């Protein structure tokens, strides 16, 4: 009975919307917003859960059926440019909002922005309403609907792109943090022989008498997380600056030069030299 009453509200508002010159979809959407803000929201969600898959299937089949193949064939250059521009603008807005408005990291903002850069189902409601009110011509509505449907179909690809872009931003953030955190975690201005010896033994994990790239990478990430690791290439750039014998490892005398080098300047020069 409760489910029937909820459906009656949605259908009733759809009929009322049609009588007012709007689309039934607009009325049903308004009914959904109304019910979602009521005190029966939790019960409604639980009761319609068995029908959720069916209703979503009907919605997407209906949305797909509204795609006009003739429009896609004749207007494909416009669609390509429009979809690319739309995705770029939406990504930029979400990325900026996530980083500056919500306090997310750049990598998380990039992931969210790329994942949500495609069109949304609410666009169908807006386009239909605009067409019913005579704001947009039918030809333009078909073109916009096709662009939204195609962009929605790109969601799996956007998900893969989101992971790739997020990983790139994480690498940049890790590099920036490493240039600062390394000097903060280990005082590279220390000249005390005993402290340098203790540090060398700690860095030389396998006791071989030389510090390899892998051993130096492990220490440079303490006490952070996996996000803060320098890449092996960056570690090799640091070692290369002080590796007098060119064996790719730091002997004690070479490590002492690194340890007593100027704070941040030596590491920054090494990393910038590698990037240049």
Short mmCIF file of C-alpha atoms in Angstrom, two decimals:
data_model
loop_
_atom_site.label_atom_id
_atom_site.label_comp_id
_atom_site.label_asym_id
_atom_site.label_seq_id
_atom_site.Cartn_x
_atom_site.Cartn_y
_atom_site.Cartn_z
CA UNK A 1 0.00 0.00 0.00
CA UNK A 2 2.82 2.41 0.88
CA UNK A 3 4.63 1.67 -2.39
CA UNK A 4 1.39 2.17 -4.31
CA UNK A 5 0.84 5.51 -2.60
CA UNK A 6 4.36 6.63 -3.49
CA UNK A 7 3.89 5.63 -7.12
CA UNK A 8 0.53 7.39 -7.13
CA UNK A 9 2.21 10.62 -6.04
CA UNK A 10 4.80 10.31 -8.82
CA UNK A 11 2.22 9.45 -11.50
CA UNK A 12 -0.19 12.09 -10.24
CA UNK A 13 2.40 14.83 -10.41
CA UNK A 14 3.36 13.66 -13.87
CA UNK A 15 -0.25 14.04 -15.02
CA UNK A 16 -0.54 17.44 -13.36
CA UNK A 17 2.68 18.57 -15.06
CA UNK A 18 1.31 17.52 -18.45
CA UNK A 19 -1.90 19.45 -17.81
CA UNK A 20 0.22 22.51 -17.03
CA UNK A 21 2.05 22.19 -20.34
CA UNK A 22 5.15 20.52 -18.95
CA UNK A 23 6.41 17.00 -19.52
CA UNK A 24 5.37 14.04 -17.37
CA UNK A 25 9.08 13.43 -16.72
CA UNK A 26 9.38 16.85 -15.10
CA UNK A 27 6.42 16.14 -12.83
CA UNK A 28 7.76 12.73 -11.84
CA UNK A 29 11.14 14.27 -11.10
CA UNK A 30 9.53 16.90 -8.89
CA UNK A 31 7.64 14.15 -7.07
CA UNK A 32 10.89 12.29 -6.47
CA UNK A 33 12.50 15.39 -4.99
CA UNK A 34 9.45 15.95 -2.79
CA UNK A 35 9.41 12.38 -1.47
CA UNK A 36 13.18 12.36 -0.95
CA UNK A 37 12.88 15.34 1.40
CA UNK A 38 10.01 13.86 3.37
CA UNK A 39 10.23 11.94 6.62
CA UNK A 40 9.41 8.69 4.79
CA UNK A 41 12.57 8.74 2.69
CA UNK A 42 14.20 5.71 4.35
CA UNK A 43 11.06 3.60 4.08
CA UNK A 44 10.53 4.58 0.45
CA UNK A 45 14.11 3.64 -0.42
CA UNK A 46 13.73 0.25 1.28
CA UNK A 47 10.37 -0.51 -0.35
CA UNK A 48 11.38 0.39 -3.92
CA UNK A 49 14.74 -1.39 -3.71
CA UNK A 50 13.42 -4.53 -5.47
CA UNK A 51 12.20 -2.37 -8.36
CA UNK A 52 15.33 -0.25 -8.62
CA UNK A 53 17.06 -2.39 -11.24
CA UNK A 54 13.97 -2.64 -13.41
CA UNK A 55 13.26 1.09 -13.23
CA UNK A 56 16.86 1.99 -14.01
CA UNK A 57 16.82 -0.39 -16.95
CA UNK A 58 13.64 1.18 -18.29
CA UNK A 59 15.11 4.65 -17.84
CA UNK A 60 18.33 3.93 -19.71
CA UNK A 61 16.54 2.01 -22.47
CA UNK A 62 14.25 5.00 -22.89
CA UNK A 63 17.22 7.37 -22.88
CA UNK A 64 19.04 5.26 -25.44
CA UNK A 65 15.95 5.10 -27.64
CA UNK A 66 15.91 8.91 -27.76
CA UNK A 67 19.26 8.88 -29.56
CA UNK A 68 18.71 9.89 -33.18
CA UNK A 69 21.20 8.01 -35.43
CA UNK A 70 20.57 10.44 -38.30
CA UNK A 71 21.60 13.35 -36.10
CA UNK A 72 24.77 11.53 -35.06
CA UNK A 73 25.72 10.75 -38.66
CA UNK A 74 25.09 14.26 -39.99
CA UNK A 75 26.38 16.24 -37.01
CA UNK A 76 29.30 14.08 -35.85
CA UNK A 77 31.94 16.88 -36.13
CA UNK A 78 29.77 19.14 -33.98
CA UNK A 79 29.19 16.30 -31.52
CA UNK A 80 32.90 15.53 -31.18
CA UNK A 81 33.82 19.14 -30.54
CA UNK A 82 30.86 19.67 -28.23
CA UNK A 83 31.48 16.55 -26.16
CA UNK A 84 35.21 17.29 -25.81
CA UNK A 85 34.51 20.89 -24.80
CA UNK A 86 31.78 19.84 -22.38
CA UNK A 87 33.98 17.25 -20.69
CA UNK A 88 36.91 19.68 -20.44
CA UNK A 89 34.79 22.45 -18.91
CA UNK A 90 33.03 20.14 -16.46
CA UNK A 91 36.32 18.57 -15.42
CA UNK A 92 37.87 22.00 -14.83
CA UNK A 93 34.94 23.17 -12.72
CA UNK A 94 34.82 20.02 -10.58
CA UNK A 95 38.61 19.94 -10.23
CA UNK A 96 38.73 23.56 -9.05
CA UNK A 97 35.76 23.06 -6.71
CA UNK A 98 37.32 19.94 -5.20
CA UNK A 99 40.73 21.49 -4.57
CA UNK A 100 39.76 25.01 -3.52
CA UNK A 101 36.20 24.57 -2.27
CA UNK A 102 36.12 21.11 -0.68
CA UNK A 103 39.75 20.81 0.41
CA UNK A 104 40.49 17.66 -1.60
CA UNK A 105 43.97 16.86 -2.78
CA UNK A 106 44.83 17.51 -6.42
CA UNK A 107 44.91 13.81 -7.19
CA UNK A 108 41.48 13.19 -5.64
CA UNK A 109 40.04 16.29 -7.31
CA UNK A 110 41.35 15.08 -10.66
CA UNK A 111 39.86 11.62 -10.16
CA UNK A 112 36.45 12.97 -9.17
CA UNK A 113 36.49 15.57 -11.93
CA UNK A 114 37.36 13.09 -14.64
CA UNK A 115 34.90 10.47 -13.40
CA UNK A 116 32.02 12.95 -13.29
CA UNK A 117 32.97 14.81 -16.48
CA UNK A 118 30.36 13.00 -18.55
CA UNK A 119 26.74 14.00 -18.91
CA UNK A 120 24.06 13.24 -16.33
CA UNK A 121 20.53 11.93 -16.59
CA UNK A 122 19.09 15.18 -15.30
CA UNK A 123 20.00 16.72 -18.65
CA UNK A 124 17.19 14.74 -20.29
CA UNK A 125 14.67 16.36 -17.96
CA UNK A 126 16.03 19.84 -18.64
CA UNK A 127 16.17 19.36 -22.43
CA UNK A 128 12.65 17.95 -22.54
CA UNK A 129 11.34 20.82 -20.44
CA UNK A 130 13.12 23.37 -22.65
CA UNK A 131 11.62 21.76 -25.74
CA UNK A 132 8.11 21.73 -24.26
CA UNK A 133 8.38 25.40 -23.35
CA UNK A 134 9.69 26.30 -26.80
CA UNK A 135 13.02 27.53 -25.45
CA UNK A 136 15.04 25.13 -27.61
CA UNK A 137 14.14 23.88 -31.09
CA UNK A 138 13.66 20.15 -31.62
CA UNK A 139 16.78 19.81 -33.77
CA UNK A 140 18.98 21.34 -31.07
CA UNK A 141 17.40 19.16 -28.39
CA UNK A 142 18.22 16.06 -30.44
CA UNK A 143 21.81 17.22 -30.82
CA UNK A 144 22.21 17.96 -27.11
CA UNK A 145 20.54 14.68 -26.13
CA UNK A 146 22.87 12.75 -28.41
CA UNK A 147 25.92 14.47 -26.90
CA UNK A 148 24.80 13.61 -23.36
CA UNK A 149 24.08 9.97 -24.24
CA UNK A 150 27.46 9.54 -25.94
CA UNK A 151 29.29 11.20 -23.04
CA UNK A 152 27.48 8.88 -20.60
CA UNK A 153 28.59 5.88 -22.65
CA UNK A 154 32.18 7.09 -22.19
CA UNK A 155 31.97 6.71 -18.40
CA UNK A 156 34.03 3.45 -18.26
CA UNK A 157 36.79 5.14 -20.29
CA UNK A 158 36.60 8.22 -18.11
CA UNK A 159 36.99 5.96 -15.08
CA UNK A 160 40.24 4.56 -16.49
CA UNK A 161 41.40 8.06 -17.39
CA UNK A 162 40.58 9.21 -13.85
CA UNK A 163 42.92 6.63 -12.35
CA UNK A 164 45.71 7.57 -14.77
CA UNK A 165 45.36 11.31 -14.20
CA UNK A 166 45.09 10.81 -10.44
CA UNK A 167 48.27 8.73 -10.42
CA UNK A 168 50.13 11.45 -12.35
CA UNK A 169 49.05 14.09 -9.85
CA UNK A 170 50.09 11.81 -6.99
CA UNK A 171 53.56 11.48 -8.50
CA UNK A 172 53.86 15.27 -8.74
CA UNK A 173 52.64 15.72 -5.17
CA UNK A 174 55.06 13.07 -3.91
CA UNK A 175 57.97 14.76 -5.68
CA UNK A 176 57.08 18.15 -4.22
CA UNK A 177 56.70 16.73 -0.72
CA UNK A 178 59.93 14.75 -0.91
CA UNK A 179 61.99 17.86 -1.65
CA UNK A 180 60.73 19.43 1.58
CA UNK A 181 60.10 16.47 3.88
CA UNK A 182 63.51 14.89 3.34
CA UNK A 183 65.30 17.90 4.74
CA UNK A 184 62.78 18.21 7.58
CA UNK A 185 63.06 14.54 8.63
CA UNK A 186 66.87 14.38 8.46
CA UNK A 187 69.10 17.30 9.33
CA UNK A 188 71.51 17.28 6.39
CA UNK A 189 73.54 20.11 7.92
CA UNK A 190 74.87 17.86 10.69
CA UNK A 191 78.65 17.53 10.59
CA UNK A 192 79.14 15.35 13.64
CA UNK A 193 81.12 12.30 12.54
CA UNK A 194 79.34 9.96 14.96
CA UNK A 195 75.89 11.02 13.75
CA UNK A 196 76.93 10.60 10.12
CA UNK A 197 78.26 7.12 10.88
CA UNK A 198 75.04 6.14 12.65
CA UNK A 199 72.97 7.46 9.77
CA UNK A 200 75.10 5.59 7.24
CA UNK A 201 74.65 2.30 9.12
CA UNK A 202 70.91 2.89 9.33
CA UNK A 203 70.67 3.65 5.61
CA UNK A 204 72.87 0.66 4.70
CA UNK A 205 70.13 -1.88 5.35
CA UNK A 206 72.01 -4.96 4.08
CA UNK A 207 75.33 -4.01 5.71
CA UNK A 208 77.23 -4.09 2.40
CA UNK A 209 79.17 -0.92 3.13
CA UNK A 210 77.37 1.02 0.41
CA UNK A 211 73.90 2.53 0.10
CA UNK A 212 71.91 1.48 -2.96
CA UNK A 213 69.01 3.29 -4.60
CA UNK A 214 66.50 0.92 -3.03
CA UNK A 215 67.94 1.42 0.46
CA UNK A 216 67.97 5.20 0.11
CA UNK A 217 64.40 5.16 -1.18
CA UNK A 218 63.19 3.28 1.90
CA UNK A 219 64.70 5.78 4.30
CA UNK A 220 63.57 8.86 2.43
CA UNK A 221 59.96 7.81 2.83
CA UNK A 222 60.02 7.54 6.62
CA UNK A 223 57.75 8.18 8.42
CA UNK A 224 55.29 8.82 5.61
CA UNK A 225 53.16 6.54 3.53
CA UNK A 226 53.54 4.90 0.12
CA UNK A 227 52.30 8.15 -1.47
CA UNK A 228 55.42 9.97 -0.35
CA UNK A 229 57.96 7.72 -2.02
CA UNK A 230 60.45 9.13 -4.46
CA UNK A 231 60.82 7.20 -7.68
CA UNK A 232 63.98 5.18 -8.32
CA UNK A 233 64.84 7.63 -11.07
CA UNK A 234 64.78 10.53 -8.62
CA UNK A 235 66.84 8.56 -6.10
CA UNK A 236 69.40 7.77 -8.83
CA UNK A 237 69.60 11.50 -9.62
CA UNK A 238 70.39 12.26 -5.98
CA UNK A 239 73.04 9.52 -5.82
CA UNK A 240 74.60 10.57 -9.13
CA UNK A 241 75.43 14.00 -7.75
CA UNK A 242 77.59 12.56 -4.98
CA UNK A 243 78.70 9.28 -6.59
CA UNK A 244 82.37 10.07 -7.21
CA UNK A 245 83.37 6.57 -8.35
CA UNK A 246 80.30 6.12 -10.57
CA UNK A 247 79.26 2.74 -9.17
CA UNK A 248 75.63 3.80 -8.66
CA UNK A 249 75.87 3.53 -4.85
CA UNK A 250 76.96 5.80 -2.04
CA UNK A 251 80.12 4.82 -0.13
CA UNK A 252 80.67 6.35 3.29
CA UNK A 253 82.70 9.33 2.05
CA UNK A 254 80.13 10.01 -0.68
CA UNK A 255 77.28 9.73 1.79
CA UNK A 256 79.05 12.16 4.15
CA UNK A 257 79.10 14.73 1.34
CA UNK A 258 75.39 14.27 0.83
CA UNK A 259 74.72 14.48 4.56
CA UNK A 260 76.68 17.71 5.00
CA UNK A 261 75.43 19.40 1.82
CA UNK A 262 73.33 22.53 2.02
CA UNK A 263 69.74 22.00 3.08
CA UNK A 264 67.51 21.35 0.09
CA UNK A 265 69.85 23.04 -2.39
CA UNK A 266 71.75 19.88 -3.24
CA UNK A 267 68.61 17.76 -3.57
CA UNK A 268 66.83 20.44 -5.57
CA UNK A 269 69.76 20.77 -7.96
CA UNK A 270 70.00 17.01 -8.39
CA UNK A 271 66.28 16.61 -9.08
CA UNK A 272 66.16 19.63 -11.42
CA UNK A 273 69.21 18.39 -13.26
CA UNK A 274 67.50 15.03 -13.75
CA UNK A 275 64.35 16.72 -15.03
CA UNK A 276 66.35 18.94 -17.43
#
